[in-house]
Amino acid sequence: MSSDSDSDSVEGSKVRVSLKLASFVEDRSLEVASEPIAVPADIGRKGLSAVVNHLLGRSIGTNKSDSDSEDENEDSLANLNFEFVVAGTKNRLLRKGVEREARQHGISLEEAISITYFPATQAPDLSEDKETLPDWVSCVSYNESILCSGCYDGSVHLYRQEGKSLNKLQAATVSAGPVKCLDSMTLDEKLWIASASIDHTLSLHTYDKENAIQAYGHCVQESASCAMSSLEFSSAQSRLLASGDGNGCISIWDVMKSDQVTDAPKKRKTGSGKRSLVEVSAVGVIGSAHSQLVSGISWGNHSSNNDTHLISGSWDHSIKLWDVEKQDCLLTLNGSRVVSSLDTSYHSEGVVATGHPDCTIRLWDVRTNNSKQSSVVSDNTFRPSHKAWVSCVKWSKNSAYNIVSTSHDGTMKLWDIRSSNPLHTVKAFAKEEKGLCLAYEPGSNGKGGNQVFVGGTDCVIKHLLF
């Protein structure tokens, strides 16, 4: 059996630990006595999980290893699996033996080591409920139980989630070329959908219960020399849409504003018997925001966001923070790799996760101080685990620590930012197929849990529950 112990550890040596159930755990029946107990010095996460289950009176399986292999079946150890955080280790999940972890962080072994524990995140379960589309699924967006997906054939498809099932509402062709990116928001009891295509169009559509998908209009670029590569709506109160394109330009649009560049939104007839389409002009343009393609854009998902700041990532290796009103760059963080995807935390203002072609996910901190200085949270937070280009990363709305990612290697991975290895890996696609997009949402049953919708080159939307 492999050992996690430090080379200085003596075989059979013990350390004293005090176990405490995390305060956020609602099920207090999982609490054990906090009095110090002696455990093997090289005991790790799985061994401690067995100890907790024993103290709780649960059955114990066979402990094969205390290693952190993501491919192991953790259910073989105990009825319940737990995660552990040793006090004084900067809130990192335990992935070594307890003594080794304590020594590494200068924690005294003379007193009982305080360890907080909580139930481990379950492995995502790939649901049998799948939706097949006519072409590659390039993008997905979820808003108030409605899932929107964009396809390479230029179509957008809408589904309403009812329980664990997706019921198709409608599909519409929105562009002549492949849909590259889309986003959705609810405004005035309608679902608004913005979709950008490789044919350089940026289209706006609406949907409500009484009507089909209706074309509202187009966002008109002054110089449509390059296709949009990223989109995001801000809050419904401001009605703003941000877009980034392949030339590094960022544009801001007010989808409802009637007083734009002209006296009123322009309208053009679409033919006899057809409704007029609104042409929306940009209310702000940052012409040289980046030197290369804008691969990700976000208003910041944190509740403190007031739609005045924007975060962007690019193939030029940089992450930038923008003052939208002044069109000023407040902060530039330069990395070492192309940024292929970007998302921002709902729980920590200014914390950004990015995916990269070097199979790695990185964290950034774009919060500025008086000197306008900041740095990457950690370039080594996650070890490269994907085997190909990371195409999409999404932050959890339920947890401050969880991220999901998908990649051209056909997998979906669930991460905890307190550990360098993924918690779980799901082979979501067959060999040679690529994962392209994700939506990461709270469970639909109102009883907690999470769900992920993932699309890719096999033309199928997968639904994962955990």
Short mmCIF file of C-alpha atoms in Angstrom, two decimals:
data_model
loop_
_atom_site.label_atom_id
_atom_site.label_comp_id
_atom_site.label_asym_id
_atom_site.label_seq_id
_atom_site.Cartn_x
_atom_site.Cartn_y
_atom_site.Cartn_z
CA MET A 1 0.00 0.00 0.00
CA SER A 2 1.36 3.41 -0.95
CA SER A 3 1.83 5.89 1.87
CA ASP A 4 1.18 9.62 2.00
CA SER A 5 3.47 10.03 4.98
CA ASP A 6 6.39 12.40 5.11
CA SER A 7 9.83 10.84 4.87
CA ASP A 8 10.48 11.94 8.49
CA SER A 9 7.46 10.02 9.79
CA VAL A 10 8.08 6.92 11.87
CA GLU A 11 6.04 3.91 10.85
CA GLY A 12 3.21 3.42 13.31
CA SER A 13 3.48 6.91 14.80
CA LYS A 14 0.33 8.74 15.85
CA VAL A 15 -0.96 12.30 15.87
CA ARG A 16 -3.90 13.73 17.76
CA VAL A 17 -6.70 15.38 15.82
CA SER A 18 -9.89 17.21 16.75
CA LEU A 19 -12.68 16.82 14.20
CA LYS A 20 -15.31 19.52 13.70
CA LEU A 21 -18.25 19.48 11.29
CA ALA A 22 -18.27 22.59 9.08
CA SER A 23 -20.81 25.18 10.19
CA PHE A 24 -22.46 25.38 6.75
CA VAL A 25 -23.51 21.71 6.80
CA GLU A 26 -27.25 21.62 7.45
CA ASP A 27 -27.37 17.95 8.45
CA ARG A 28 -26.00 18.19 11.99
CA SER A 29 -26.51 14.45 12.50
CA LEU A 30 -23.11 14.10 10.82
CA GLU A 31 -21.42 15.80 13.79
CA VAL A 32 -18.99 13.79 15.90
CA ALA A 33 -17.47 14.60 19.29
CA SER A 34 -14.69 17.18 19.05
CA GLU A 35 -12.53 15.59 21.77
CA PRO A 36 -9.03 14.84 20.43
CA ILE A 37 -8.42 11.31 19.18
CA ALA A 38 -5.20 9.57 18.11
CA VAL A 39 -4.92 8.53 14.46
CA PRO A 40 -2.03 7.23 12.31
CA ALA A 41 0.30 10.11 11.40
CA ASP A 42 0.12 9.29 7.69
CA ILE A 43 -3.67 9.03 7.60
CA GLY A 44 -5.20 10.91 4.69
CA ARG A 45 -8.59 11.92 3.39
CA LYS A 46 -9.93 8.41 2.89
CA GLY A 47 -8.68 7.15 6.21
CA LEU A 48 -10.20 10.11 8.05
CA SER A 49 -13.44 9.52 6.18
CA ALA A 50 -13.43 5.97 7.53
CA VAL A 51 -12.82 7.30 11.04
CA VAL A 52 -15.76 9.71 10.82
CA ASN A 53 -18.03 6.99 9.45
CA HIS A 54 -16.96 4.69 12.29
CA LEU A 55 -17.71 7.39 14.87
CA LEU A 56 -21.10 7.93 13.22
CA GLY A 57 -21.84 4.21 13.33
CA ARG A 58 -21.78 3.77 9.57
CA SER A 59 -20.39 0.72 7.82
CA ILE A 60 -16.81 0.82 6.57
CA GLY A 61 -15.42 -0.60 3.34
CA THR A 62 -11.87 -1.57 2.52
CA ASN A 63 -9.32 1.23 2.48
CA LYS A 64 -7.14 0.47 -0.52
CA SER A 65 -5.20 3.72 -0.65
CA ASP A 66 -5.05 7.22 0.75
CA SER A 67 -3.89 8.63 -2.58
CA ASP A 68 -5.71 11.42 -4.44
CA SER A 69 -6.35 9.57 -7.69
CA GLU A 70 -9.38 11.06 -9.42
CA ASP A 71 -10.21 7.68 -10.99
CA GLU A 72 -10.72 5.82 -7.72
CA ASN A 73 -14.13 4.70 -6.58
CA GLU A 74 -14.43 6.50 -3.27
CA ASP A 75 -17.64 4.62 -2.39
CA SER A 76 -15.50 1.53 -1.70
CA LEU A 77 -14.28 3.11 1.55
CA ALA A 78 -17.37 4.24 3.38
CA ASN A 79 -21.08 4.94 3.18
CA LEU A 80 -20.31 8.66 3.12
CA ASN A 81 -17.26 10.39 1.76
CA PHE A 82 -15.94 13.52 3.45
CA GLU A 83 -13.54 16.33 2.66
CA PHE A 84 -11.15 17.72 5.29
CA VAL A 85 -9.44 21.06 5.86
CA VAL A 86 -6.62 21.25 8.40
CA ALA A 87 -6.64 24.54 10.32
CA GLY A 88 -3.73 26.75 9.31
CA THR A 89 -3.35 25.39 5.75
CA LYS A 90 -4.92 28.37 3.93
CA ASN A 91 -8.22 26.53 3.48
CA ARG A 92 -6.71 23.83 1.26
CA LEU A 93 -8.41 20.42 1.01
CA LEU A 94 -6.40 17.64 2.62
CA ARG A 95 -4.58 15.70 -0.08
CA LYS A 96 -1.64 14.35 1.94
CA GLY A 97 -1.15 12.56 5.22
CA VAL A 98 -2.14 14.70 8.22
CA GLU A 99 1.39 14.87 9.68
CA ARG A 100 2.94 15.79 6.34
CA GLU A 101 0.32 18.51 5.80
CA ALA A 102 0.92 19.91 9.28
CA ARG A 103 4.70 19.95 8.91
CA GLN A 104 4.48 21.60 5.50
CA HIS A 105 2.52 24.50 6.99
CA GLY A 106 4.46 24.78 10.24
CA ILE A 107 1.66 23.46 12.44
CA SER A 108 2.69 22.18 15.85
CA LEU A 109 2.23 18.47 16.52
CA GLU A 110 2.41 18.99 20.28
CA GLU A 111 -1.27 19.88 20.41
CA ALA A 112 -4.27 18.30 18.74
CA ILE A 113 -4.58 19.28 15.09
CA SER A 114 -7.93 20.95 14.38
CA ILE A 115 -9.60 19.52 11.26
CA THR A 116 -12.90 20.68 9.76
CA TYR A 117 -14.87 18.15 7.70
CA PHE A 118 -17.93 18.17 5.46
CA PRO A 119 -19.61 15.80 2.97
CA ALA A 120 -17.73 15.43 -0.30
CA THR A 121 -19.32 16.52 -3.56
CA GLN A 122 -20.95 13.61 -5.34
CA ALA A 123 -19.74 12.48 -8.73
CA PRO A 124 -21.87 13.93 -11.57
CA ASP A 125 -24.32 11.40 -12.95
CA LEU A 126 -24.79 11.45 -16.72
CA SER A 127 -28.55 11.48 -17.24
CA GLU A 128 -30.17 9.37 -19.94
CA ASP A 129 -32.16 12.46 -20.94
CA LYS A 130 -30.29 13.84 -23.97
CA GLU A 131 -31.24 16.23 -26.75
CA THR A 132 -29.95 15.68 -30.29
CA LEU A 133 -29.50 18.75 -32.47
CA PRO A 134 -28.88 19.09 -36.22
CA ASP A 135 -25.24 20.21 -35.93
CA TRP A 136 -22.43 20.90 -33.48
CA VAL A 137 -23.62 22.51 -30.23
CA SER A 138 -21.38 25.57 -29.94
CA CYS A 139 -22.98 27.44 -27.01
CA VAL A 140 -25.63 27.11 -24.30
CA SER A 141 -27.32 29.52 -21.89
CA TYR A 142 -29.76 28.80 -19.05
CA ASN A 143 -32.28 31.31 -17.72
CA GLU A 144 -35.28 30.67 -15.47
CA SER A 145 -35.72 27.00 -16.44
CA ILE A 146 -35.21 27.65 -20.17
CA LEU A 147 -32.11 26.27 -21.86
CA CYS A 148 -31.00 27.98 -25.07
CA SER A 149 -28.51 26.34 -27.41
CA GLY A 150 -26.77 27.54 -30.54
CA CYS A 151 -25.71 25.30 -33.42
CA TYR A 152 -23.26 25.36 -36.28
CA ASP A 153 -26.15 25.24 -38.77
CA GLY A 154 -27.18 28.77 -37.69
CA SER A 155 -30.11 27.68 -35.51
CA VAL A 156 -31.10 28.37 -31.91
CA HIS A 157 -33.06 25.78 -29.90
CA LEU A 158 -35.12 26.39 -26.74
CA TYR A 159 -35.99 23.82 -24.07
CA ARG A 160 -38.00 24.16 -20.86
CA GLN A 161 -36.77 22.11 -17.95
CA GLU A 162 -39.43 20.25 -16.00
CA GLY A 163 -37.90 18.17 -13.24
CA LYS A 164 -35.01 16.24 -14.77
CA SER A 165 -36.46 16.39 -18.28
CA LEU A 166 -36.02 18.90 -21.09
CA ASN A 167 -39.08 19.62 -23.20
CA LYS A 168 -38.41 21.25 -26.56
CA LEU A 169 -40.18 24.56 -27.03
CA GLN A 170 -39.04 25.77 -30.41
CA ALA A 171 -36.15 26.21 -32.82
CA ALA A 172 -35.40 29.02 -35.26
CA THR A 173 -32.74 29.82 -37.82
CA VAL A 174 -31.07 33.04 -36.68
CA SER A 175 -28.10 33.34 -39.05
CA ALA A 176 -26.65 32.11 -42.29
CA GLY A 177 -23.45 30.94 -40.61
CA PRO A 178 -22.64 28.91 -37.50
CA VAL A 179 -23.75 30.42 -34.18
CA LYS A 180 -20.55 31.18 -32.29
CA CYS A 181 -21.90 32.44 -28.96
CA LEU A 182 -25.17 33.39 -27.26
CA ASP A 183 -26.60 34.63 -23.98
CA SER A 184 -30.10 35.07 -22.58
CA MET A 185 -31.89 37.19 -19.98
CA THR A 186 -35.46 37.76 -18.80
CA LEU A 187 -36.86 41.27 -19.31
CA ASP A 188 -40.49 42.46 -19.33
CA GLU A 189 -41.71 38.85 -18.94
CA LYS A 190 -39.91 37.85 -22.11
CA LEU A 191 -36.81 35.81 -22.69
CA TRP A 192 -34.27 37.83 -24.67
CA ILE A 193 -31.69 35.93 -26.69
CA ALA A 194 -28.57 37.47 -28.21
CA SER A 195 -26.68 35.30 -30.69
CA ALA A 196 -23.56 36.01 -32.72
CA SER A 197 -22.54 34.14 -35.84
CA ILE A 198 -19.40 33.60 -37.84
CA ASP A 199 -21.23 35.47 -40.65
CA HIS A 200 -20.56 38.68 -38.61
CA THR A 201 -24.18 39.15 -37.46
CA LEU A 202 -25.32 39.84 -33.90
CA SER A 203 -29.04 39.08 -33.68
CA LEU A 204 -31.65 39.72 -30.99
CA HIS A 205 -34.71 37.50 -30.50
CA THR A 206 -37.47 37.29 -27.90
CA TYR A 207 -39.64 34.43 -26.65
CA ASP A 208 -42.71 34.29 -24.42
CA LYS A 209 -45.35 31.69 -23.61
CA GLU A 210 -47.90 33.03 -26.08
CA ASN A 211 -45.60 33.54 -29.04
CA ALA A 212 -42.95 31.75 -30.99
CA ILE A 213 -39.38 32.94 -31.15
CA GLN A 214 -39.62 36.44 -32.59
CA ALA A 215 -36.83 38.31 -34.34
CA TYR A 216 -36.38 41.66 -32.60
CA GLY A 217 -33.48 43.11 -34.52
CA HIS A 218 -29.73 43.32 -35.07
CA CYS A 219 -26.86 45.04 -33.35
CA VAL A 220 -25.24 47.04 -36.12
CA GLN A 221 -21.47 47.42 -36.08
CA GLU A 222 -19.85 50.44 -37.65
CA SER A 223 -17.30 48.14 -39.22
CA ALA A 224 -18.37 44.50 -39.38
CA SER A 225 -14.91 43.31 -40.38
CA CYS A 226 -14.83 40.47 -37.87
CA ALA A 227 -17.29 38.12 -36.19
CA MET A 228 -18.28 38.41 -32.54
CA SER A 229 -16.52 35.84 -30.36
CA SER A 230 -18.07 36.44 -26.91
CA LEU A 231 -21.31 37.87 -25.45
CA GLU A 232 -22.87 38.58 -22.07
CA PHE A 233 -25.97 40.39 -20.87
CA SER A 234 -25.67 42.51 -17.75
CA SER A 235 -28.47 42.75 -15.20
CA ALA A 236 -32.00 43.13 -16.55
CA GLN A 237 -32.22 46.55 -14.89
CA SER A 238 -29.61 48.07 -17.20
CA ARG A 239 -30.47 46.02 -20.33
CA LEU A 240 -26.88 46.17 -21.53
CA LEU A 241 -25.18 43.61 -23.74
CA ALA A 242 -21.40 43.39 -24.04
CA SER A 243 -19.68 41.78 -26.99
CA GLY A 244 -16.10 41.07 -28.00
CA ASP A 245 -14.91 40.28 -31.51
CA GLY A 246 -12.03 38.66 -33.34
CA ASN A 247 -10.18 41.95 -33.79
CA GLY A 248 -10.01 42.64 -30.05
CA CYS A 249 -12.84 45.22 -30.05
CA ILE A 250 -15.40 45.42 -27.22
CA SER A 251 -18.85 46.93 -27.84
CA ILE A 252 -21.66 47.83 -25.43
CA TRP A 253 -25.29 47.74 -26.59
CA ASP A 254 -28.53 48.87 -24.94
CA VAL A 255 -31.05 46.49 -26.45
CA MET A 256 -34.06 48.67 -25.53
CA LYS A 257 -32.73 52.19 -25.86
CA SER A 258 -34.54 54.32 -28.47
CA ASP A 259 -32.20 57.30 -28.34
CA GLN A 260 -29.02 55.96 -29.90
CA VAL A 261 -26.73 57.30 -32.62
CA THR A 262 -29.83 58.36 -34.54
CA ASP A 263 -32.96 59.97 -33.05
CA ALA A 264 -34.64 56.56 -32.76
CA PRO A 265 -33.77 52.98 -33.51
CA LYS A 266 -33.83 52.41 -37.23
CA LYS A 267 -36.32 49.94 -38.62
CA ARG A 268 -36.28 48.11 -41.89
CA LYS A 269 -39.10 46.20 -43.51
CA THR A 270 -38.54 42.48 -43.77
CA GLY A 271 -41.13 41.95 -46.49
CA SER A 272 -44.89 41.94 -46.92
CA GLY A 273 -46.68 40.69 -43.82
CA LYS A 274 -43.50 40.58 -41.74
CA ARG A 275 -42.69 42.72 -38.72
CA SER A 276 -40.01 45.37 -38.77
CA LEU A 277 -36.62 44.71 -37.21
CA VAL A 278 -34.88 47.16 -34.93
CA GLU A 279 -31.28 48.12 -35.69
CA VAL A 280 -29.46 48.77 -32.42
CA SER A 281 -26.33 50.91 -32.46
CA ALA A 282 -23.55 50.57 -29.91
CA VAL A 283 -23.63 52.97 -26.96
CA GLY A 284 -19.94 52.37 -26.34
CA VAL A 285 -17.00 50.97 -28.31
CA ILE A 286 -13.50 50.17 -27.07
CA GLY A 287 -11.79 49.82 -30.42
CA SER A 288 -8.46 48.31 -29.37
CA ALA A 289 -9.35 46.62 -26.11
CA HIS A 290 -7.12 43.69 -27.00
CA SER A 291 -4.61 42.99 -29.76
CA GLN A 292 -6.25 39.65 -30.61
CA LEU A 293 -9.60 37.86 -30.37
CA VAL A 294 -11.71 38.50 -27.25
CA SER A 295 -12.40 34.96 -26.06
CA GLY A 296 -14.35 35.77 -22.89
CA ILE A 297 -16.28 38.68 -21.43
CA SER A 298 -18.13 39.13 -18.13
CA TRP A 299 -19.87 41.91 -16.22
CA GLY A 300 -18.86 40.14 -13.03
CA ASN A 301 -21.37 37.76 -11.48
CA HIS A 302 -20.95 39.05 -7.93
CA SER A 303 -23.96 40.80 -6.35
CA SER A 304 -21.95 44.00 -5.89
CA ASN A 305 -21.72 44.42 -9.67
CA ASN A 306 -23.50 47.58 -10.79
CA ASP A 307 -22.90 47.13 -14.52
CA THR A 308 -20.16 49.75 -14.60
CA HIS A 309 -17.23 47.36 -14.87
CA LEU A 310 -16.40 44.67 -17.38
CA ILE A 311 -13.81 41.88 -17.39
CA SER A 312 -12.38 40.51 -20.64
CA GLY A 313 -9.93 37.79 -21.67
CA SER A 314 -8.15 37.40 -24.98
CA TRP A 315 -5.91 35.33 -27.17
CA ASP A 316 -3.30 38.03 -26.49
CA HIS A 317 -2.72 36.27 -23.11
CA SER A 318 -4.24 39.11 -21.04
CA ILE A 319 -7.12 39.67 -18.62
CA LYS A 320 -8.41 43.25 -18.38
CA LEU A 321 -10.76 45.18 -16.11
CA TRP A 322 -12.70 48.03 -17.73
CA ASP A 323 -14.62 51.08 -16.56
CA VAL A 324 -17.50 50.90 -19.04
CA GLU A 325 -18.69 54.47 -18.65
CA LYS A 326 -15.25 56.01 -19.13
CA GLN A 327 -14.04 53.24 -21.46
CA ASP A 328 -10.83 53.13 -19.43
CA CYS A 329 -8.72 50.06 -18.71
CA LEU A 330 -8.33 49.90 -14.92
CA LEU A 331 -6.11 46.84 -14.80
CA THR A 332 -4.20 44.54 -17.15
CA LEU A 333 -2.92 41.12 -16.07
CA ASN A 334 -0.62 39.42 -18.56
CA GLY A 335 -0.39 35.65 -18.55
CA SER A 336 1.75 33.17 -20.40
CA ARG A 337 -0.93 31.46 -22.50
CA VAL A 338 -3.85 32.22 -24.79
CA VAL A 339 -7.13 32.64 -22.86
CA SER A 340 -9.71 30.35 -24.45
CA SER A 341 -12.61 30.87 -22.00
CA LEU A 342 -13.53 32.96 -18.96
CA ASP A 343 -16.05 33.14 -16.12
CA THR A 344 -16.30 35.14 -12.89
CA SER A 345 -17.21 34.06 -9.37
CA TYR A 346 -20.69 34.68 -7.95
CA HIS A 347 -19.27 34.68 -4.43
CA SER A 348 -15.96 36.58 -4.51
CA GLU A 349 -15.90 39.89 -6.33
CA GLY A 350 -13.19 40.15 -8.97
CA VAL A 351 -12.11 36.50 -8.93
CA VAL A 352 -11.88 35.04 -12.44
CA ALA A 353 -11.40 31.51 -13.78
CA THR A 354 -9.93 31.01 -17.25
CA GLY A 355 -9.33 28.02 -19.52
CA HIS A 356 -6.35 27.68 -21.84
CA PRO A 357 -5.08 25.59 -24.78
CA ASP A 358 -2.30 24.16 -22.57
CA CYS A 359 -4.95 21.98 -20.82
CA THR A 360 -4.90 24.19 -17.71
CA ILE A 361 -7.38 26.30 -15.71
CA ARG A 362 -6.07 29.40 -13.95
CA LEU A 363 -7.44 31.80 -11.34
CA TRP A 364 -7.01 35.58 -11.39
CA ASP A 365 -7.76 38.43 -9.00
CA VAL A 366 -8.80 41.64 -10.76
CA ARG A 367 -9.66 43.59 -7.63
CA THR A 368 -7.71 46.83 -7.66
CA ASN A 369 -6.29 48.81 -4.76
CA ASN A 370 -5.19 52.41 -4.69
CA SER A 371 -2.04 51.63 -6.66
CA LYS A 372 -4.06 49.68 -9.23
CA GLN A 373 -1.93 46.61 -8.69
CA SER A 374 -3.04 43.02 -8.53
CA SER A 375 -1.78 39.63 -9.58
CA VAL A 376 -2.83 36.14 -10.55
CA VAL A 377 -4.36 34.39 -7.54
CA SER A 378 -2.24 31.35 -8.42
CA ASP A 379 -0.90 30.20 -11.73
CA ASN A 380 -0.43 26.77 -10.17
CA THR A 381 -3.83 26.42 -8.49
CA PHE A 382 -4.80 23.56 -10.80
CA ARG A 383 -2.57 20.95 -12.31
CA PRO A 384 -3.07 20.30 -16.03
CA SER A 385 -5.66 17.52 -16.06
CA HIS A 386 -7.39 17.91 -19.40
CA LYS A 387 -5.60 16.37 -22.37
CA ALA A 388 -6.51 19.09 -24.89
CA TRP A 389 -7.72 22.70 -25.32
CA VAL A 390 -10.00 23.83 -22.46
CA SER A 391 -13.00 25.19 -24.33
CA CYS A 392 -15.27 26.35 -21.47
CA VAL A 393 -15.17 27.02 -17.72
CA LYS A 394 -18.13 27.93 -15.52
CA TRP A 395 -18.40 28.90 -11.87
CA SER A 396 -20.95 27.44 -9.48
CA LYS A 397 -23.84 29.60 -8.30
CA ASN A 398 -24.20 27.42 -5.19
CA SER A 399 -20.60 27.10 -4.05
CA ALA A 400 -17.77 29.61 -3.82
CA TYR A 401 -15.27 26.84 -4.49
CA ASN A 402 -16.63 24.76 -7.38
CA ILE A 403 -15.89 25.14 -11.10
CA VAL A 404 -16.70 22.89 -14.04
CA SER A 405 -14.79 22.68 -17.30
CA THR A 406 -15.00 20.92 -20.63
CA SER A 407 -12.37 20.37 -23.26
CA HIS A 408 -11.56 19.11 -26.72
CA ASP A 409 -10.55 15.88 -24.95
CA GLY A 410 -14.27 15.08 -24.56
CA THR A 411 -14.39 15.21 -20.75
CA MET A 412 -16.19 17.33 -18.19
CA LYS A 413 -14.34 17.95 -14.94
CA LEU A 414 -15.61 19.19 -11.58
CA TRP A 415 -13.07 21.19 -9.56
CA ASP A 416 -12.72 22.60 -6.06
CA ILE A 417 -10.36 25.58 -6.06
CA ARG A 418 -8.95 24.34 -2.72
CA SER A 419 -7.38 21.36 -4.48
CA SER A 420 -5.04 21.16 -7.46
CA ASN A 421 -6.67 18.02 -8.89
CA PRO A 422 -10.25 17.68 -10.15
CA LEU A 423 -12.79 16.15 -7.79
CA HIS A 424 -14.42 14.14 -10.58
CA THR A 425 -13.97 13.50 -14.30
CA VAL A 426 -16.82 12.43 -16.58
CA LYS A 427 -16.20 11.12 -20.08
CA ALA A 428 -19.07 13.04 -21.64
CA PHE A 429 -18.17 12.43 -25.29
CA ALA A 430 -17.12 9.50 -27.42
CA LYS A 431 -13.55 9.26 -28.68
CA GLU A 432 -12.59 11.98 -31.18
CA GLU A 433 -15.56 14.16 -30.15
CA LYS A 434 -14.98 17.53 -28.46
CA GLY A 435 -16.69 19.36 -25.63
CA LEU A 436 -17.42 22.98 -26.63
CA CYS A 437 -19.76 24.59 -24.10
CA LEU A 438 -21.28 24.37 -20.61
CA ALA A 439 -24.09 25.71 -18.45
CA TYR A 440 -23.64 25.15 -14.69
CA GLU A 441 -26.83 25.66 -12.69
CA PRO A 442 -28.43 24.84 -9.33
CA GLY A 443 -30.64 21.75 -9.30
CA SER A 444 -34.19 22.24 -10.53
CA ASN A 445 -35.94 20.34 -7.70
CA GLY A 446 -35.47 23.07 -5.10
CA LYS A 447 -33.71 20.61 -2.78
CA GLY A 448 -30.14 21.64 -3.48
CA GLY A 449 -27.75 19.90 -5.77
CA ASN A 450 -26.35 20.99 -9.10
CA GLN A 451 -26.71 20.28 -12.78
CA VAL A 452 -24.56 20.78 -15.85
CA PHE A 453 -25.58 20.93 -19.52
CA VAL A 454 -22.71 20.23 -21.88
CA GLY A 455 -22.63 20.36 -25.70
CA GLY A 456 -20.08 19.60 -28.36
CA THR A 457 -19.24 18.11 -31.73
CA ASP A 458 -21.48 15.04 -31.36
CA CYS A 459 -24.56 17.32 -31.75
CA VAL A 460 -26.01 16.20 -28.41
CA ILE A 461 -26.74 18.17 -25.23
CA LYS A 462 -25.85 16.04 -22.20
CA HIS A 463 -27.43 16.60 -18.78
CA LEU A 464 -25.40 15.78 -15.65
CA LEU A 465 -26.78 15.81 -12.09
CA PHE A 466 -24.94 15.83 -8.77
#
